[in-house]
mmCIF file of C-alpha atoms in Angstrom:
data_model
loop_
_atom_site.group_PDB
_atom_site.id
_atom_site.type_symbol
_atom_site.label_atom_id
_atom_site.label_comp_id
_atom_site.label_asym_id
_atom_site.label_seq_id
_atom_site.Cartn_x
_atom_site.Cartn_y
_atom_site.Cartn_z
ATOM 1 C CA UNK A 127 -4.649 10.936 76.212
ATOM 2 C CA UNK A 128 -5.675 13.952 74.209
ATOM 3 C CA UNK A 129 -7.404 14.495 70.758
ATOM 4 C CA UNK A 130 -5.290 15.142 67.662
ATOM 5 C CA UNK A 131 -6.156 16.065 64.390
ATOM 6 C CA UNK A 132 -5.188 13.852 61.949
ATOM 7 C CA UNK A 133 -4.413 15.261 58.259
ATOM 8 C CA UNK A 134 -5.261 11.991 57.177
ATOM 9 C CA UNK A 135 -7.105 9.230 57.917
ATOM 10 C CA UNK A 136 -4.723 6.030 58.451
ATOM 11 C CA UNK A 137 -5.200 3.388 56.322
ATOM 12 C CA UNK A 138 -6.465 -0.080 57.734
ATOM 13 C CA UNK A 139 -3.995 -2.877 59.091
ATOM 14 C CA UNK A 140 -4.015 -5.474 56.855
ATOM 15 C CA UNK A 141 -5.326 -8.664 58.927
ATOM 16 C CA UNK A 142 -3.515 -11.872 58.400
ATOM 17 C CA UNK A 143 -4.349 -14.095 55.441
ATOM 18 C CA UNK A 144 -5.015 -17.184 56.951
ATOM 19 C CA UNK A 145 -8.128 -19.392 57.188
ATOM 20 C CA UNK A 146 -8.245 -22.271 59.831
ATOM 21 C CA UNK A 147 -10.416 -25.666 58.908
ATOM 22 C CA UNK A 148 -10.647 -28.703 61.290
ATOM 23 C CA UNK A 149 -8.461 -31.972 60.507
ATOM 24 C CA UNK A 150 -11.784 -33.944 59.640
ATOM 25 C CA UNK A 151 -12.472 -31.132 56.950
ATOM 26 C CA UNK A 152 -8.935 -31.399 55.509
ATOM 27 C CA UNK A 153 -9.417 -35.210 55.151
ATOM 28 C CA UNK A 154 -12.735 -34.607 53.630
ATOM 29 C CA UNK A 155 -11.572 -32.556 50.962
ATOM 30 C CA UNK A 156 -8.635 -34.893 50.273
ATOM 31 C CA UNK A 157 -11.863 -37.117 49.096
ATOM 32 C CA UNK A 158 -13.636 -34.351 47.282
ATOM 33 C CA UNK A 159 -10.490 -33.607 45.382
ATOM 34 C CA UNK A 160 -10.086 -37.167 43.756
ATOM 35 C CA UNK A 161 -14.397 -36.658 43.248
ATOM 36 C CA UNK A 162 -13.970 -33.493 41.743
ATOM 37 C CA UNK A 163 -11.023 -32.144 41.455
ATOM 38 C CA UNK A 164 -12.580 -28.956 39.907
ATOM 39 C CA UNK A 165 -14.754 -28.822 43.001
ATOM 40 C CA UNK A 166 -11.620 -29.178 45.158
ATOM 41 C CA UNK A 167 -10.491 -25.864 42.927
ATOM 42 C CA UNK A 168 -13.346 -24.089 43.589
ATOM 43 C CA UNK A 169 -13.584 -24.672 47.340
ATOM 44 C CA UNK A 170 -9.981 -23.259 47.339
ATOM 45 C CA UNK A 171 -10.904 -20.016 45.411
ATOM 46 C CA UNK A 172 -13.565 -19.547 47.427
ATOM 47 C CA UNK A 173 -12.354 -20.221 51.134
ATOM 48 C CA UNK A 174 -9.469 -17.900 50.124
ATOM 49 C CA UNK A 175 -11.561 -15.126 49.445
ATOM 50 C CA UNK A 176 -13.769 -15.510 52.182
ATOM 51 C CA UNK A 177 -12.024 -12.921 54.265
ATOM 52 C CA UNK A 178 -13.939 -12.140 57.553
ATOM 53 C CA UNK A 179 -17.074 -13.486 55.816
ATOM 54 C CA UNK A 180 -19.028 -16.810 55.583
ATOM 55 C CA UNK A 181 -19.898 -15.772 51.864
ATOM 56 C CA UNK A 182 -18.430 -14.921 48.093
ATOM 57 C CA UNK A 183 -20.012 -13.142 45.412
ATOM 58 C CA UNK A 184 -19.324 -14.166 42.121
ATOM 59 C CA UNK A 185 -19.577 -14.563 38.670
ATOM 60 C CA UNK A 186 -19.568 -18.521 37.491
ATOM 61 C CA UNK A 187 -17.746 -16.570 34.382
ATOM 62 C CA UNK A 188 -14.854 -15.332 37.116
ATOM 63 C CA UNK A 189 -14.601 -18.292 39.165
ATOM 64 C CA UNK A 190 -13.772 -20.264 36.033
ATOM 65 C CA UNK A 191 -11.207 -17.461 34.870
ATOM 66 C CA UNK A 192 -9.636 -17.802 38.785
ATOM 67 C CA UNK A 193 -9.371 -21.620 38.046
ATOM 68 C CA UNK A 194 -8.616 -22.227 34.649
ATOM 69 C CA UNK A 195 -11.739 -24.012 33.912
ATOM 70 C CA UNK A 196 -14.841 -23.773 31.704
ATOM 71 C CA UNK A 197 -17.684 -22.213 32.739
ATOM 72 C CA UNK A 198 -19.733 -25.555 31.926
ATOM 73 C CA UNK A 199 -16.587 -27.440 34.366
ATOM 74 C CA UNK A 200 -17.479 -24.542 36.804
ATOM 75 C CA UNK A 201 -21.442 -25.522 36.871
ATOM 76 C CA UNK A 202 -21.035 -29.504 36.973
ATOM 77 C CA UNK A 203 -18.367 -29.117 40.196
ATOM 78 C CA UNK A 204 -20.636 -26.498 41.519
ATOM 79 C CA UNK A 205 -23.426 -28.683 41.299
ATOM 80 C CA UNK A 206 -21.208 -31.713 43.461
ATOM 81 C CA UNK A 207 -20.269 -29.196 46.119
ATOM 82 C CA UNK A 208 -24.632 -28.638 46.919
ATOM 83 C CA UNK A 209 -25.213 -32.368 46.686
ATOM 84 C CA UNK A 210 -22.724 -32.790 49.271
ATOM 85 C CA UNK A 211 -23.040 -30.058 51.418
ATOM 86 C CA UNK A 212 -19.824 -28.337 50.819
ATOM 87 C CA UNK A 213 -21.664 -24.782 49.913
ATOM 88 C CA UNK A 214 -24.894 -23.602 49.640
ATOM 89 C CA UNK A 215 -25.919 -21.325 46.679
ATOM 90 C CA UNK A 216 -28.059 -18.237 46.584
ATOM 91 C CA UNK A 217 -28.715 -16.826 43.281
ATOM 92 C CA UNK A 218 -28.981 -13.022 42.919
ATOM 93 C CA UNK A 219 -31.050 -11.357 40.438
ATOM 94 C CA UNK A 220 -33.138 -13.572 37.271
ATOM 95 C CA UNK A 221 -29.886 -15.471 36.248
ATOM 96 C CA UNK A 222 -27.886 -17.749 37.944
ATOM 97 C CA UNK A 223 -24.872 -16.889 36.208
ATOM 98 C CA UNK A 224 -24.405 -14.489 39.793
ATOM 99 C CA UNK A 225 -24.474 -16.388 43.366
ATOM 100 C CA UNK A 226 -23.122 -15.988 46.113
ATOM 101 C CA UNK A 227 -21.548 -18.711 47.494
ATOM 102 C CA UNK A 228 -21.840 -19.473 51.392
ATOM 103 C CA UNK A 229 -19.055 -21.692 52.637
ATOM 104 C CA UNK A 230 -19.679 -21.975 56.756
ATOM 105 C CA UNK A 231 -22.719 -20.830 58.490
ATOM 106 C CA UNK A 232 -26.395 -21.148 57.071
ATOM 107 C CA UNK A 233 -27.879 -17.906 55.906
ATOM 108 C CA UNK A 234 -30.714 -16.534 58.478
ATOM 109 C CA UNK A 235 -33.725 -15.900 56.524
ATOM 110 C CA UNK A 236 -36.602 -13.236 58.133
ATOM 111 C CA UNK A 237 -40.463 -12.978 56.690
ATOM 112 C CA UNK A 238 -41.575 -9.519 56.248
ATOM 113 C CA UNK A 239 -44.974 -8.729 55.640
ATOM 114 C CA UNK A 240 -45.386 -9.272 52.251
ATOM 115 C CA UNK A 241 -44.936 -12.814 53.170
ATOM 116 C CA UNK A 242 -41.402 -13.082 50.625
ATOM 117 C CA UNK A 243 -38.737 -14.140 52.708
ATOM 118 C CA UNK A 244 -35.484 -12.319 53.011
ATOM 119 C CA UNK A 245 -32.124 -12.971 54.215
ATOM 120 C CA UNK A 246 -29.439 -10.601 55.006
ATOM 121 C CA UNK A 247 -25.736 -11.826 54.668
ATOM 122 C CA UNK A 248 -22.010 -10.280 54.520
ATOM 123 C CA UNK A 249 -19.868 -11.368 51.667
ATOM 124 C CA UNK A 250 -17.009 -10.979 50.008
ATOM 125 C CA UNK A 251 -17.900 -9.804 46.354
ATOM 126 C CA UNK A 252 -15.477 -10.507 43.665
ATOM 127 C CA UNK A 253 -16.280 -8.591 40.180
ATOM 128 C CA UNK A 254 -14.080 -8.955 36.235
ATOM 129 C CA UNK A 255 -13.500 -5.765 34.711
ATOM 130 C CA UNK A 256 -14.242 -7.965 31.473
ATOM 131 C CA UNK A 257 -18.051 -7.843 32.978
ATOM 132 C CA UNK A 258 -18.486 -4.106 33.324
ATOM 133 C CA UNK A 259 -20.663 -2.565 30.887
ATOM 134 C CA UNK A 260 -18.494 0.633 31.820
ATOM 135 C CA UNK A 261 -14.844 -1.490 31.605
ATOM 136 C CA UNK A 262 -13.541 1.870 29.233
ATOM 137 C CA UNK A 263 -14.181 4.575 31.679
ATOM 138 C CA UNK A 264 -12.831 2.495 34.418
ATOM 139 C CA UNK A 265 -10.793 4.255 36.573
ATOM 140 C CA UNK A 266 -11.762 7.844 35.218
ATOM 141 C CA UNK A 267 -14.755 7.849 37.022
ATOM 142 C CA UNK A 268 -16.018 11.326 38.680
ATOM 143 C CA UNK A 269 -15.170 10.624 42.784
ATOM 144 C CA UNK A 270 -17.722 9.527 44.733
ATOM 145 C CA UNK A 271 -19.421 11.926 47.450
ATOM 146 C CA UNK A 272 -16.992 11.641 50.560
ATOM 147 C CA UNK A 273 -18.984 10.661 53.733
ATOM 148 C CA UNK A 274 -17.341 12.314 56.848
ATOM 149 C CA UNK A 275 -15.625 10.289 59.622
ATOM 150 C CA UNK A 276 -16.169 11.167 62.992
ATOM 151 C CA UNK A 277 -13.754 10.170 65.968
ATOM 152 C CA UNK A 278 -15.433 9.048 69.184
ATOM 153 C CA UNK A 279 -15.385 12.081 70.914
ATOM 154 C CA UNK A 280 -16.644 14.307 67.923
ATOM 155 C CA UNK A 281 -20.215 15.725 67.408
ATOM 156 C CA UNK A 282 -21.432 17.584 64.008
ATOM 157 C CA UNK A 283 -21.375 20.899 63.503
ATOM 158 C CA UNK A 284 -22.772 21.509 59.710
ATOM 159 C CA UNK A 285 -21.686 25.308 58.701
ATOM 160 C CA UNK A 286 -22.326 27.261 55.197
ATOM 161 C CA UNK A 287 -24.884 28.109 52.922
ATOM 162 C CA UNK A 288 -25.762 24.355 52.172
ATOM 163 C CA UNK A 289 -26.940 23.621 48.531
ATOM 164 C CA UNK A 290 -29.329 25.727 46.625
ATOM 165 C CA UNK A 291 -31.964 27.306 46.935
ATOM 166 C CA UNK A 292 -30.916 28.307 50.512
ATOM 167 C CA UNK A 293 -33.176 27.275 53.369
ATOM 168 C CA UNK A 294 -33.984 28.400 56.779
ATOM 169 C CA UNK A 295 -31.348 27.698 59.318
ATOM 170 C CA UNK A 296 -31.741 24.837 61.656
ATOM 171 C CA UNK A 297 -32.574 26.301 64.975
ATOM 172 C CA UNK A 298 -29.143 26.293 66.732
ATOM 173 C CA UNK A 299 -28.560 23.394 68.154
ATOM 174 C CA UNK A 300 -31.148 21.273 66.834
ATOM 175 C CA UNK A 301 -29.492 20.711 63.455
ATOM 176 C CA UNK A 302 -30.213 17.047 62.147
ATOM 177 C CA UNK A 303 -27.464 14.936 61.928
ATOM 178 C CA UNK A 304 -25.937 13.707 58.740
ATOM 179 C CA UNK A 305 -25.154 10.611 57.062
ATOM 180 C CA UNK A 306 -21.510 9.922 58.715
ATOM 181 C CA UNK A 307 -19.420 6.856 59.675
ATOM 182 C CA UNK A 308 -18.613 6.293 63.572
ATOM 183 C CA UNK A 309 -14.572 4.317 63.265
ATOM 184 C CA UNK A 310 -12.335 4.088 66.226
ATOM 185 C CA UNK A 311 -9.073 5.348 66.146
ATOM 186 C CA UNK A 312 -6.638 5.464 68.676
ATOM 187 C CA UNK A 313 -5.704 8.811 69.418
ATOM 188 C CA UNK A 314 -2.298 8.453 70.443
ATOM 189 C CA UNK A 315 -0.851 6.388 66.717
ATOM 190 C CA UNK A 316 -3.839 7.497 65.028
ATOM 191 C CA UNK A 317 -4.685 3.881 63.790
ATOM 192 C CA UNK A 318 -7.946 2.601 62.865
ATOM 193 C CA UNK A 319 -8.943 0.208 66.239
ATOM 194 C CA UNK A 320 -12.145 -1.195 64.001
#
């Protein structure tokens, strides 16, 4: 196999949509949906945005436009899916009006040494263009900075005058290396393997 330039990076495979539960889960929810049937909603919203995460971010203000619901139907049903363990809520920020919602695993929470604890999660984060304080300028934003790819096989090599005022040159060789992502692609289709 040999390297090929691409003229443009190939955009991801689209994985399939489905999510896979256990029979005991389904028959569980059949219960929750004569409880709550706006819990039984929600749980649906959410598991089909979960994605390759355990977790959703969203707005209770979005999650009731998804469902058709109030916000105040949103918090009540919310509040039945804690009690019986069908999610567990972090807020983010002062209000609670933002949470993300985890719907499998338990979120792993570290102690640093200011004695808060901290937990680190991947979710899926769901956002209204109706909550934006920028929703006019949407889509008219300036791009953002582009941060290089590199294949496997490829090193840096920065070149040109870099941004003012000019600076010494790296010694050659020993130029530091910048911010970049590492994907695999397969060199023969050119499709991202990651």
């Amino acid at each position: 196999m040999g390297c090929r330039v691409l003229e443009q990076l190939p955009d991801r495979r689209l994985q399939g949509s489905w999510v896979q539960t256990e029979q005991v889960a389904h028959e569980a929810w059949m219960i929750l949906t004569a409880k709550s049937p706006v819990g039984a909603q929600i749980m649906h919203a959410l598991t089909a945005r979960l994605g390759d995460h355990n977790a959703v971010v969203i707005s209770q203000v979005s999650l009731a436009k998804i469902i058709g619901r109030s916000e105040r139907a949103v918090r009540t049903a919310i509040s039945i899916l804690k009690a019986d363990n069908w999610i567990e809520v972090r807020q983010l920020g002062n209000a609670a009006t933002v949470n993300a919602y985890v719907i499998n695993d338990r979120v792993a929470w570290t102690v640093k040494r200011d004695g808060i604890r901290y937990s680190l999660f991947s979710a899926a984060v769901v956002v209204s263009e109706e909550e934006q304080p920028d929703r006019e300028s949407l889509g008219r934003q300036a791009a953002l900075r582009r941060i290089p790819d590199l294949l496997q096989s490829e090193a840096q090599m920065p070149a040109g005058q870099g941004l003012p005022p000019i600076s010494q040159p790296a010694l050659p060789m020993m130029e530091p290396d910048l911010p970049a992502t590492r994907r695999t692609y397969d060199l023969e289709t050119g499709e991202l393997l990651d």
